[in-house]
PDB file of C-alpha atoms in Angstrom:
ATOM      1  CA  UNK S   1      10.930 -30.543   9.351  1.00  0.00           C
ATOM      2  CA  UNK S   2      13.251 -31.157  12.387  1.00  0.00           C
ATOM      3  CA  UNK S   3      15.899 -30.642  10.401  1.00  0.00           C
ATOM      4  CA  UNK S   4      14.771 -27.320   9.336  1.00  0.00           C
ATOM      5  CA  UNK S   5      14.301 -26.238  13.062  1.00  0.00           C
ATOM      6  CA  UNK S   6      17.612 -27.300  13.737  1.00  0.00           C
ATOM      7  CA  UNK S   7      19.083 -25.041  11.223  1.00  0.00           C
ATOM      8  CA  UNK S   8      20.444 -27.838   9.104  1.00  0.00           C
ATOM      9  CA  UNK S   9      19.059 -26.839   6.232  1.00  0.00           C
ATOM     10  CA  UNK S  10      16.294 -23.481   4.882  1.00  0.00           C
ATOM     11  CA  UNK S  11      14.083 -23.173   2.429  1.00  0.00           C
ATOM     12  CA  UNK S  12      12.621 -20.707   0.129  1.00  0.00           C
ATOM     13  CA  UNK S  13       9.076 -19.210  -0.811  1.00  0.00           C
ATOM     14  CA  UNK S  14       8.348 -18.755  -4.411  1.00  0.00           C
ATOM     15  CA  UNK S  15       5.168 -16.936  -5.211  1.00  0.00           C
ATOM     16  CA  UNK S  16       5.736 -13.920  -6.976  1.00  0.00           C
ATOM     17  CA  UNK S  17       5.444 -13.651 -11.117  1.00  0.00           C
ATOM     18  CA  UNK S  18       6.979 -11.288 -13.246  1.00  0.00           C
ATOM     19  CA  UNK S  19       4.212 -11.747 -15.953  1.00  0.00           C
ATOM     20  CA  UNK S  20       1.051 -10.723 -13.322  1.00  0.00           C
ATOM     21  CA  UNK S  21       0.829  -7.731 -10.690  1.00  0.00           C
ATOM     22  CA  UNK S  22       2.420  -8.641  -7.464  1.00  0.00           C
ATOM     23  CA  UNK S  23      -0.304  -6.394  -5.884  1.00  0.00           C
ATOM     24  CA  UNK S  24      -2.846  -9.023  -7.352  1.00  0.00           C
ATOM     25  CA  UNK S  25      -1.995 -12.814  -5.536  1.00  0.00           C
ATOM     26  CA  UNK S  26      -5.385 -14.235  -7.525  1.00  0.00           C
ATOM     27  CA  UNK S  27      -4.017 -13.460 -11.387  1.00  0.00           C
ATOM     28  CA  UNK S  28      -1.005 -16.121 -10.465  1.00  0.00           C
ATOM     29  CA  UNK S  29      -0.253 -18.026 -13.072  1.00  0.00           C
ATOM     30  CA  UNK S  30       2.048 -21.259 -11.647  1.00  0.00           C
ATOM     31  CA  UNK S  31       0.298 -24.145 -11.930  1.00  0.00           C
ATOM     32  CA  UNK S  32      -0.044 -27.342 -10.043  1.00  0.00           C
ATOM     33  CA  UNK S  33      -2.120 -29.951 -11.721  1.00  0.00           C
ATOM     34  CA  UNK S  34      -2.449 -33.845 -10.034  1.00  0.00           C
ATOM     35  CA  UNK S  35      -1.158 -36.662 -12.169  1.00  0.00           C
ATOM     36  CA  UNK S  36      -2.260 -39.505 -10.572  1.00  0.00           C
ATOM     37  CA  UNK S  37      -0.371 -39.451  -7.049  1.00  0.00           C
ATOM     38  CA  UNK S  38       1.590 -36.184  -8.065  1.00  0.00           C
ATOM     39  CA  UNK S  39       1.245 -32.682  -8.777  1.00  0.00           C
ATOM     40  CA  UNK S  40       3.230 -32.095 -11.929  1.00  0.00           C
ATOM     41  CA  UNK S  41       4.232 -28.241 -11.718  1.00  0.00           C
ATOM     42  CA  UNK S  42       4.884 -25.604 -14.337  1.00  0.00           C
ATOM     43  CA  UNK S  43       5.784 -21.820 -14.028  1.00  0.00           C
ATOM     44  CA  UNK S  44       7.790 -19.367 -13.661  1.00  0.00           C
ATOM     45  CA  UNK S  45       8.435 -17.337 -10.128  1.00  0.00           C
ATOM     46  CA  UNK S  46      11.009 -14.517  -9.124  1.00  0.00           C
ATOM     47  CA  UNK S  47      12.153 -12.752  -5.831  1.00  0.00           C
ATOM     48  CA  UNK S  48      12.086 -16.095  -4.772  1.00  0.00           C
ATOM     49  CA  UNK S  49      14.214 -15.039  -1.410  1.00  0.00           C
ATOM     50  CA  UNK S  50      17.177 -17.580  -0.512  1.00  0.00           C
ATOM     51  CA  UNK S  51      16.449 -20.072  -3.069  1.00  0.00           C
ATOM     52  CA  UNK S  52      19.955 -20.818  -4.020  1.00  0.00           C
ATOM     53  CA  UNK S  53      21.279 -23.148  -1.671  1.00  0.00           C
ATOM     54  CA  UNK S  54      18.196 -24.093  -0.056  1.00  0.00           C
ATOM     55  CA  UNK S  55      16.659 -27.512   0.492  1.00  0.00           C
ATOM     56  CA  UNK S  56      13.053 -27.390  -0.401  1.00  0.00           C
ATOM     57  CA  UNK S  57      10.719 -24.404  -1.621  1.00  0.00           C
ATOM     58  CA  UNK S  58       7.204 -23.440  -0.814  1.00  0.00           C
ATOM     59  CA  UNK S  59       5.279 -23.127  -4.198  1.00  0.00           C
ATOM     60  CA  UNK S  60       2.212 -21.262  -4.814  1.00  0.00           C
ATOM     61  CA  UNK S  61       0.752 -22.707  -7.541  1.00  0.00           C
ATOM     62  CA  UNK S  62      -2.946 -22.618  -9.071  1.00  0.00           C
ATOM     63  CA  UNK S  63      -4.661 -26.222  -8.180  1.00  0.00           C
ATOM     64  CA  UNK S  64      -8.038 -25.462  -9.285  1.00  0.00           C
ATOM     65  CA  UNK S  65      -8.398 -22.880 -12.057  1.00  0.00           C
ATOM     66  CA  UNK S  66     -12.346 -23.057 -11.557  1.00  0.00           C
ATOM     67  CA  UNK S  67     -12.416 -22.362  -7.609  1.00  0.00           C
ATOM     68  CA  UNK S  68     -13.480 -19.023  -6.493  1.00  0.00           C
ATOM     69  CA  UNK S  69     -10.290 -16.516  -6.872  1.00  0.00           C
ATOM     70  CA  UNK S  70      -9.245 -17.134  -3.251  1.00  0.00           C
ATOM     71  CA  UNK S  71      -9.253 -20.784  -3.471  1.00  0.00           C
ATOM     72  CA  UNK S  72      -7.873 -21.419  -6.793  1.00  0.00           C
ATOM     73  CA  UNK S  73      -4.029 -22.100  -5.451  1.00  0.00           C
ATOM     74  CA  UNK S  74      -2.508 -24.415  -3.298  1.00  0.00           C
ATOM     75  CA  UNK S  75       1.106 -23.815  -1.533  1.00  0.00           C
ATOM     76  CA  UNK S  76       3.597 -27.330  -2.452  1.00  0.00           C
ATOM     77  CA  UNK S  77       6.826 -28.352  -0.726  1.00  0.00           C
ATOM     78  CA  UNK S  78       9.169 -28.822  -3.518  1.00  0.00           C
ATOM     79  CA  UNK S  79      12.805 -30.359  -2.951  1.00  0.00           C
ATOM     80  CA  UNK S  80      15.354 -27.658  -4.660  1.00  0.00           C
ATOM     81  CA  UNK S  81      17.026 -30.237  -6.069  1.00  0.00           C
ATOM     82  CA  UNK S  82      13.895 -31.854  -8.415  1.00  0.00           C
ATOM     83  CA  UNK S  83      14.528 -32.138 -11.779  1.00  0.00           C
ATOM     84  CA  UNK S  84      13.058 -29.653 -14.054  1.00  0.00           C
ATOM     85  CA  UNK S  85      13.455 -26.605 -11.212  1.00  0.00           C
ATOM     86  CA  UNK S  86      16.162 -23.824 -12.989  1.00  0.00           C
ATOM     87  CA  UNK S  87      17.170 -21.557 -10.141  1.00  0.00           C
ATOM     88  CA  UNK S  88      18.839 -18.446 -11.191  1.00  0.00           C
ATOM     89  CA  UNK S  89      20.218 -15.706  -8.466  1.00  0.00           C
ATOM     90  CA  UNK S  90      19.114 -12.014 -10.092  1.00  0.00           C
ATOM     91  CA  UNK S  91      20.684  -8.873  -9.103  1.00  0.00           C
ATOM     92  CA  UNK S  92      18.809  -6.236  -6.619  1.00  0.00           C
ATOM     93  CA  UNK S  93      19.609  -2.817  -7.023  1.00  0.00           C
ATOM     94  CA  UNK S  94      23.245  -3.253  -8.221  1.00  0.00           C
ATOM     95  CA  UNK S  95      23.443  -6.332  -5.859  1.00  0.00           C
ATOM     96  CA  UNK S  96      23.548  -9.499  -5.659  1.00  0.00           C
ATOM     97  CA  UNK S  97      22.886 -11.117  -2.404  1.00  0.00           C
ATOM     98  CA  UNK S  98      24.696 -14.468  -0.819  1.00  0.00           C
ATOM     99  CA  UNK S  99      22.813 -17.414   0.278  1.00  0.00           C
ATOM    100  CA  UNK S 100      19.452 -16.860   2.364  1.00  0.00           C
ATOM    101  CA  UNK S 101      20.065 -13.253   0.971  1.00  0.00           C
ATOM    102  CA  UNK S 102      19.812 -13.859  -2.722  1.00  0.00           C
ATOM    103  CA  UNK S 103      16.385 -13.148  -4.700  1.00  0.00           C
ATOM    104  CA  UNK S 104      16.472 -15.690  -7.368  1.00  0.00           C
ATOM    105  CA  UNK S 105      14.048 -16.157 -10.305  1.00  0.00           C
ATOM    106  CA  UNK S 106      12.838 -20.119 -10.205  1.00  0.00           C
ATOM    107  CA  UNK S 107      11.362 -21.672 -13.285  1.00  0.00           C
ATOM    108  CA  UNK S 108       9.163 -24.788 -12.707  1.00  0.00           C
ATOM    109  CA  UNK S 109       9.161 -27.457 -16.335  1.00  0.00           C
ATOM    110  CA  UNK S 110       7.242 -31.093 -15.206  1.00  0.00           C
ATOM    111  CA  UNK S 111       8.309 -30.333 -11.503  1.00  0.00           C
ATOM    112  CA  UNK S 112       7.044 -33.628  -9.841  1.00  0.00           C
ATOM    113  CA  UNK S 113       6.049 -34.223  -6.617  1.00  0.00           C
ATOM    114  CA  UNK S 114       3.958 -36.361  -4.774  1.00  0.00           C
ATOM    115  CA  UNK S 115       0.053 -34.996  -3.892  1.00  0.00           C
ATOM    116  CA  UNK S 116       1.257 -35.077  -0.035  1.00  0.00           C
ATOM    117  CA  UNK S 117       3.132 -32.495  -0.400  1.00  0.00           C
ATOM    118  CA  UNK S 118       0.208 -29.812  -0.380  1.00  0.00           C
ATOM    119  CA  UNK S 119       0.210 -27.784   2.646  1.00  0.00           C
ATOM    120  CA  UNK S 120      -2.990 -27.776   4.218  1.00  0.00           C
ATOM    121  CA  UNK S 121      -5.996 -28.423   2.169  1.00  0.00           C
ATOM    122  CA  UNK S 122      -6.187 -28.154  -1.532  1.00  0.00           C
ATOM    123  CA  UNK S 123      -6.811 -24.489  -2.381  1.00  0.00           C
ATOM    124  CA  UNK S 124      -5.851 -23.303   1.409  1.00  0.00           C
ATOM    125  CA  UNK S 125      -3.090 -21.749  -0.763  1.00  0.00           C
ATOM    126  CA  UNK S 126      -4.200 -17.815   0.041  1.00  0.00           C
ATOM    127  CA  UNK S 127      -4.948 -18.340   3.111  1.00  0.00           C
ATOM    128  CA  UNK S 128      -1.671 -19.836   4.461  1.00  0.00           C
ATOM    129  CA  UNK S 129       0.036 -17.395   2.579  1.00  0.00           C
ATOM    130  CA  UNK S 130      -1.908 -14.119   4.184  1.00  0.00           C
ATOM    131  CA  UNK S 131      -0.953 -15.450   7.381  1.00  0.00           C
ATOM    132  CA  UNK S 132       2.552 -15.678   6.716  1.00  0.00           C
ATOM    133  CA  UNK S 133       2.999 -12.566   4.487  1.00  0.00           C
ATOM    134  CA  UNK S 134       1.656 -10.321   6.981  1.00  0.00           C
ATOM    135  CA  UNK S 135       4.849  -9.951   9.842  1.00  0.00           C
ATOM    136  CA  UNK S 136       6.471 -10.080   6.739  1.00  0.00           C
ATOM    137  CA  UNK S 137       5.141  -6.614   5.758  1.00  0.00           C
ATOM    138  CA  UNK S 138       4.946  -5.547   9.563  1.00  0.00           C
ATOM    139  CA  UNK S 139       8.912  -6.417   9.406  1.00  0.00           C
ATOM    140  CA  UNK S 140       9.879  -4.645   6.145  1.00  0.00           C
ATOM    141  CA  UNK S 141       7.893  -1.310   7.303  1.00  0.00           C
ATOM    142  CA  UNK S 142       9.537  -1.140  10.264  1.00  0.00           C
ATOM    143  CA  UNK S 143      13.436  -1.804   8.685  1.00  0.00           C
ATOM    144  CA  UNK S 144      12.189   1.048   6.124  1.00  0.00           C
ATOM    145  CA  UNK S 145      10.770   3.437   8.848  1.00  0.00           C
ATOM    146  CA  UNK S 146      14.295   3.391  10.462  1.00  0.00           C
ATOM    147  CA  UNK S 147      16.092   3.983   7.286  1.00  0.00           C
ATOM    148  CA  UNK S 148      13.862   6.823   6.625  1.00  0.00           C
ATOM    149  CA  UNK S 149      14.455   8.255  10.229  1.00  0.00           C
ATOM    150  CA  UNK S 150      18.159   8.015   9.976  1.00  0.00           C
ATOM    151  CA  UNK S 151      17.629   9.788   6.549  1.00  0.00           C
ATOM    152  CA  UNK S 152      15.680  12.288   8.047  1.00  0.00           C
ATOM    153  CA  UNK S 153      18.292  13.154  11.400  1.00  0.00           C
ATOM    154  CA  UNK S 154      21.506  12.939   8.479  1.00  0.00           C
ATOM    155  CA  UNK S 155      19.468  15.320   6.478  1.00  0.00           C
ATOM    156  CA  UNK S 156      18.316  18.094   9.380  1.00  0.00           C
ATOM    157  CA  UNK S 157      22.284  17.744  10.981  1.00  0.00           C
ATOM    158  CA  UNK S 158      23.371  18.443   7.569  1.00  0.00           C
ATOM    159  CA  UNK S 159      21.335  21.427   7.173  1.00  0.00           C
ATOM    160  CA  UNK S 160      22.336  22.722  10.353  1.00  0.00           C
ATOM    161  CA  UNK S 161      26.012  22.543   9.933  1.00  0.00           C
ATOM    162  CA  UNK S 162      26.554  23.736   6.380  1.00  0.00           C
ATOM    163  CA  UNK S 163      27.041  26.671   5.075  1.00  0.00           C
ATOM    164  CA  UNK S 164      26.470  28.713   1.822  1.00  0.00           C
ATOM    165  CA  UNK S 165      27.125  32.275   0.714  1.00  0.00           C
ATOM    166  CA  UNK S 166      28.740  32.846   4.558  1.00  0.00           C
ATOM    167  CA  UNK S 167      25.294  31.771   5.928  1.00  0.00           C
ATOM    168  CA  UNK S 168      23.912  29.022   7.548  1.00  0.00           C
ATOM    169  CA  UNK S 169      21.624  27.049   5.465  1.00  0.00           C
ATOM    170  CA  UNK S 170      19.298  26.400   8.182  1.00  0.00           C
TER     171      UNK S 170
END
């Protein structure tokens, strides 16, 4: 990882599915199932946030289809570079970002990788991710909150400089 703290290199996390609800983490359908002294990985992931041109992802995959809901998946370092991994930058809202910027759609055919690389405990998965996806959402509400204030001040200086019919409009 030191090369990660050092900036050398990034990496991406790929959880989200375009065929299940995003609002829904348990109906993932990536899966992650051991072969011997690998995980042998198959599925298909999108918004996956800097993925092109990084050096490893985090993967959340399904380990144990059986486990209680919250402790079905596992999260998997994955290097970018393994063979069967198709990454794909997708555009955003007319644009398509650079780098750590990009949202890319990742498909996962026979990914292998050795059983080591589970984070945590097998079906810690959820957990892990809870506890990083939450300043995640603390950080996007508060970069939308100040969009939606510097809509709002645009909006009420607008309205109190224009005019219509002779009038003010506010």
């Amino acid at each position: 990882l030191l090369p990660l703290v050092a900036g050398e290199i990034r990496s991406f996390f790929s959880m989200t599915e375009p065929e299940v609800s995003g609002a829904d983490p348990t109906g993932l359908q990536t899966r992650a199932v051991r072969d011997g002294d690998e995980l042998v990985i198959d599925g298909h992931k999108w918004f996956s946030s800097g993925a092109e041109g990084a050096a490893f992802g985090i993967v959340m995959a399904v380990t144990d289809p059986d486990a209680p809901p919250h402790a079905r998946m596992s999260q998997i370092i994955v290097p970018a570079d393994s063979p069967g991994i198709s990454i794909q930058p997708t555009m955003v809202m007319g644009h398509r970002g650079r780098g750590w910027s990009t949202h890319c759609e990742v498909s996962y055919s026979g990914v292998r990788v050795p059983v080591e690389n589970t984070l945590g405990e097998p079906g810690d998965g959820f957990r892990i991710a809870q506890k990083r996806l939450g300043p995640g959402r603390i950080h996007h509400v508060m970069r939308w909150l100040g969009q939606m204030q510097r809509a709002f001040e645009l909006m009420c200086s607008y309205a109190l400089e224009r005019e219509t019919f002779g009038e003010p409009l506010a």
